[in-house]
Short mmCIF file of C-alpha atoms in Angstrom, two decimals:
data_model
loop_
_atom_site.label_atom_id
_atom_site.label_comp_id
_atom_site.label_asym_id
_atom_site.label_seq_id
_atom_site.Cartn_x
_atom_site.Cartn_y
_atom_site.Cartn_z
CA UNK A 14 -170.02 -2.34 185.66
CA UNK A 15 -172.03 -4.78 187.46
CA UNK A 16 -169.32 -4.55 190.40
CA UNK A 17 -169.92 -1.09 190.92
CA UNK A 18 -173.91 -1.73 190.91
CA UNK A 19 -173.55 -4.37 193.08
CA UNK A 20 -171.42 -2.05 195.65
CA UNK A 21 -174.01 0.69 195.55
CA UNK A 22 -176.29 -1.59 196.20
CA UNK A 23 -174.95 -3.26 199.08
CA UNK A 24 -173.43 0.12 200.41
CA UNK A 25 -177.15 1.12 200.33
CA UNK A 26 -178.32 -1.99 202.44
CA UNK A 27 -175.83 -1.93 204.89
CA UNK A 28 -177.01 2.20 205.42
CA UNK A 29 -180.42 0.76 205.47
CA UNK A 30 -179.44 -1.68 208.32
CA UNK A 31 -177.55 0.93 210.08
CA UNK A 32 -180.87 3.11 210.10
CA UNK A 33 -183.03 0.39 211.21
CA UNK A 34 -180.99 0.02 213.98
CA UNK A 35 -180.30 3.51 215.00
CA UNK A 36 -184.24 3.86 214.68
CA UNK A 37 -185.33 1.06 216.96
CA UNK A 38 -182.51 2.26 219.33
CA UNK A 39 -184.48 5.28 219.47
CA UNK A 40 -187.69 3.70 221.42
CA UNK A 41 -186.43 0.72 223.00
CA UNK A 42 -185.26 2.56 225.56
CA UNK A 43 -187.46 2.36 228.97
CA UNK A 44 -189.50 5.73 229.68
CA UNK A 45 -188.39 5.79 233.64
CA UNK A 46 -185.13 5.06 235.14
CA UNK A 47 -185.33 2.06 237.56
CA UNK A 48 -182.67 3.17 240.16
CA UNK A 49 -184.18 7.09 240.38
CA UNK A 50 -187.31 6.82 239.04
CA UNK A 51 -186.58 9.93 236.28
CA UNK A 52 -188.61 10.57 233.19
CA UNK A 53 -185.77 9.97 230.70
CA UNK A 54 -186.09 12.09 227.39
CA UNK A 55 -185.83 10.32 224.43
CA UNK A 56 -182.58 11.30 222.68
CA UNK A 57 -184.58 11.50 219.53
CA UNK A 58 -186.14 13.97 220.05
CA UNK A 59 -185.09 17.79 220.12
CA UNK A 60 -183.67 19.57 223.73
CA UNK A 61 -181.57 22.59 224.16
CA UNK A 62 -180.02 23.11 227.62
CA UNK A 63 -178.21 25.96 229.14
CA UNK A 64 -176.30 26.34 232.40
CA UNK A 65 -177.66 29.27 234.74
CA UNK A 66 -175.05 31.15 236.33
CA UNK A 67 -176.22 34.01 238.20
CA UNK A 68 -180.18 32.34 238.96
CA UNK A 69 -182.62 34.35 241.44
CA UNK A 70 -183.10 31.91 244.53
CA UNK A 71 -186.28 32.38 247.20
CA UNK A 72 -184.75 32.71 250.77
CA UNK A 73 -187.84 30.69 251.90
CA UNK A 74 -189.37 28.00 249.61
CA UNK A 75 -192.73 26.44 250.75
CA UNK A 76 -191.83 22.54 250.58
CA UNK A 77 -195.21 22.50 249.14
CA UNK A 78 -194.20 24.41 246.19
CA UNK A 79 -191.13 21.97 245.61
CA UNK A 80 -191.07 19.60 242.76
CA UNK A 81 -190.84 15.72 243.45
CA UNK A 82 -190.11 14.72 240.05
CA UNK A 83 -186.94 14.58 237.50
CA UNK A 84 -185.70 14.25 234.34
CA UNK A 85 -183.10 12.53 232.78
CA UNK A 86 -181.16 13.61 229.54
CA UNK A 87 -178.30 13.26 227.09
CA UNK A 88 -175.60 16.09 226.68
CA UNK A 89 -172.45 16.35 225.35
CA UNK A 90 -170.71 18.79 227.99
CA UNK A 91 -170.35 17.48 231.77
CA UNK A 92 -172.18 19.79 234.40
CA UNK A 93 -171.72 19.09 238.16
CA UNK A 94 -174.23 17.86 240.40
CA UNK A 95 -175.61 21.46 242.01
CA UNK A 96 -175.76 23.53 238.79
CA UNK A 97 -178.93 25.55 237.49
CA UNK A 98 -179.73 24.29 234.55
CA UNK A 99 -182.79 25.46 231.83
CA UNK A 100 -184.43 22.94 229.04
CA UNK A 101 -185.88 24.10 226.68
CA UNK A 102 -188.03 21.40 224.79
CA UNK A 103 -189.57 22.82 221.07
CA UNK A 104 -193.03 21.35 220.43
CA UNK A 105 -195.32 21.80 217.43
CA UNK A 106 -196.14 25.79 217.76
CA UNK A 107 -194.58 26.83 221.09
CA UNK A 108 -191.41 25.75 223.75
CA UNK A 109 -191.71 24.41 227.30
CA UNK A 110 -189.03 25.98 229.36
CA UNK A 111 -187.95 23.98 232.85
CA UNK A 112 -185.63 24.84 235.36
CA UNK A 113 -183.88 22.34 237.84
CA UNK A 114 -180.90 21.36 239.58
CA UNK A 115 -178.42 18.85 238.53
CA UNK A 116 -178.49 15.95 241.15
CA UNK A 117 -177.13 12.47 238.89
CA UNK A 118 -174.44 12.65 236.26
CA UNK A 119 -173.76 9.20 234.55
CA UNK A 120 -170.72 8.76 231.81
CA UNK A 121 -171.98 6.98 229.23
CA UNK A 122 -168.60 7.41 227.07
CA UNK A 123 -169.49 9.55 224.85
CA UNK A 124 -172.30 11.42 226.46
CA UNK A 125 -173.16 12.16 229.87
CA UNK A 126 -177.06 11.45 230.91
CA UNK A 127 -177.83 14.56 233.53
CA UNK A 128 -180.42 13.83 235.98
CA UNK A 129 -182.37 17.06 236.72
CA UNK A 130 -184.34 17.61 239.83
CA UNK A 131 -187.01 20.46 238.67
CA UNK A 132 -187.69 23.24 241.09
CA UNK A 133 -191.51 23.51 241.09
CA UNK A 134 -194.55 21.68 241.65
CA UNK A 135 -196.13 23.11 238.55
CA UNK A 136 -192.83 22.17 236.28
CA UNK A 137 -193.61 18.75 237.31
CA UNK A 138 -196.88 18.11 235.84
CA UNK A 139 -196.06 19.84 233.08
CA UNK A 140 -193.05 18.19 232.28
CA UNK A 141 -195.08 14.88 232.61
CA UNK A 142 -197.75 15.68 229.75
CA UNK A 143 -194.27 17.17 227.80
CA UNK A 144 -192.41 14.16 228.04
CA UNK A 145 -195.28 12.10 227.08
CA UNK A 146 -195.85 14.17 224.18
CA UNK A 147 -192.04 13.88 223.02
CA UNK A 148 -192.16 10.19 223.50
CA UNK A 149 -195.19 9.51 221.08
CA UNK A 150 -193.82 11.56 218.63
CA UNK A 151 -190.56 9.50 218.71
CA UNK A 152 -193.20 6.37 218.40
CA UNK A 153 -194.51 7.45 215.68
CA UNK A 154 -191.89 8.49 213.75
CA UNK A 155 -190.33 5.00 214.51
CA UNK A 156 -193.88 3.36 213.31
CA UNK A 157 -193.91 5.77 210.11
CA UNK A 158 -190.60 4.32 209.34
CA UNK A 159 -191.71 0.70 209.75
CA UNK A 160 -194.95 0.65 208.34
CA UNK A 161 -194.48 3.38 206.16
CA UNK A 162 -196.23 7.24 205.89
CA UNK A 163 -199.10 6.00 204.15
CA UNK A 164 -200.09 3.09 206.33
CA UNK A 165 -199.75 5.21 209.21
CA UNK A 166 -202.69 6.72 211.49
CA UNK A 167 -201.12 9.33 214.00
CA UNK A 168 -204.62 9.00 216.16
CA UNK A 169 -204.52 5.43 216.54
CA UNK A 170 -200.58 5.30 216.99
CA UNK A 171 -201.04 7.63 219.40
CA UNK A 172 -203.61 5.46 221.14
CA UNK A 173 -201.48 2.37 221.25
CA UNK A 174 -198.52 3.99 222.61
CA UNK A 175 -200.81 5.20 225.48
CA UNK A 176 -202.41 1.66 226.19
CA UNK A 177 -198.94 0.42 225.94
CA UNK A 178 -196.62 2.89 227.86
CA UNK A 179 -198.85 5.61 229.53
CA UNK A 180 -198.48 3.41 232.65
CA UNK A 181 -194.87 3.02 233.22
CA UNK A 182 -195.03 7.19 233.43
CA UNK A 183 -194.45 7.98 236.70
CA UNK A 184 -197.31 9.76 238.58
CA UNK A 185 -197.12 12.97 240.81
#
């Protein structure tokens, strides 16, 4: 009897543990990638991708319309470097949708982290804020686990991951 207790209850710790650590692997990752200066997304929070066969192409682009930024993700399936790809990103009440072009593929074992060049100037910025956004909410939820749900102010979480991190977001 007290065996089995004592086996639930270390089973239970060593889960415990295991969450901890899966947890602060979730934000100790950095929010740009030294070597290509990509936003990466943090793999904790939610991103659907799909591969665009067939997409509509401009004959002539303005290179002020082009995008100079990127973004760097996790997926399970391997797509090579010149694909279409679109992200879709679910926040609270609506989806961001981006387009871009796959330009870095890294094998990470067992996932591949895509590097995506986006296609417009206007996906850029947006996917900025977006990734921001995505990145507090994987603070806080991180924080919320720590300090628990009742000890826990969104607004002034919120404000400390800006004074901490808003900087090391790469500008346009």
């Amino acid at each position: 009897m007290i065996t089995q207790r004592f086996k639930r209850f270390s089973k239970k710790i060593s889960q415990h543990r295991t969450t901890c650590l899966h947890l602060s692997a979730l934000y100790n990752m950095p929010i740009t990638d030294q070597q290509t200066g990509f936003i990466y997304h943090p793999h904790g929070f939610p991103l659907e991708y799909k591969r665009i066969w067939f997409a509509w192409r401009q004959q002539t682009q303005d290179p002020s319309e082009t995008s100079d930024m990127g973004l760097i993700f996790r997926a399970e399936k391997y797509f090579r470097p010149g694909a279409t790809l679109e992200l879709t990103i679910p926040l609270h009440n609506e989806t961001e949708k981006f387009r871009g072009k796959v330009v870095m593929v890294r094998n990470m074992g067992e996932h591949f982290e895509i590097g995506l060049w986006l296609q417009r100037r206007a996906d850029a910025s947006r996917v900025r804020i977006v990734e921001q956004i995505c990145h507090i909410e994987v603070y806080l939820k991180e924080k919320k686990y720590r300090e628990g749900p009742y000890a826990l102010n969104r607004d002034r979480a919120a404000a400390e991951w800006i004074t901490k991190y808003a900087s090391t977001v790469p500008s346009l």
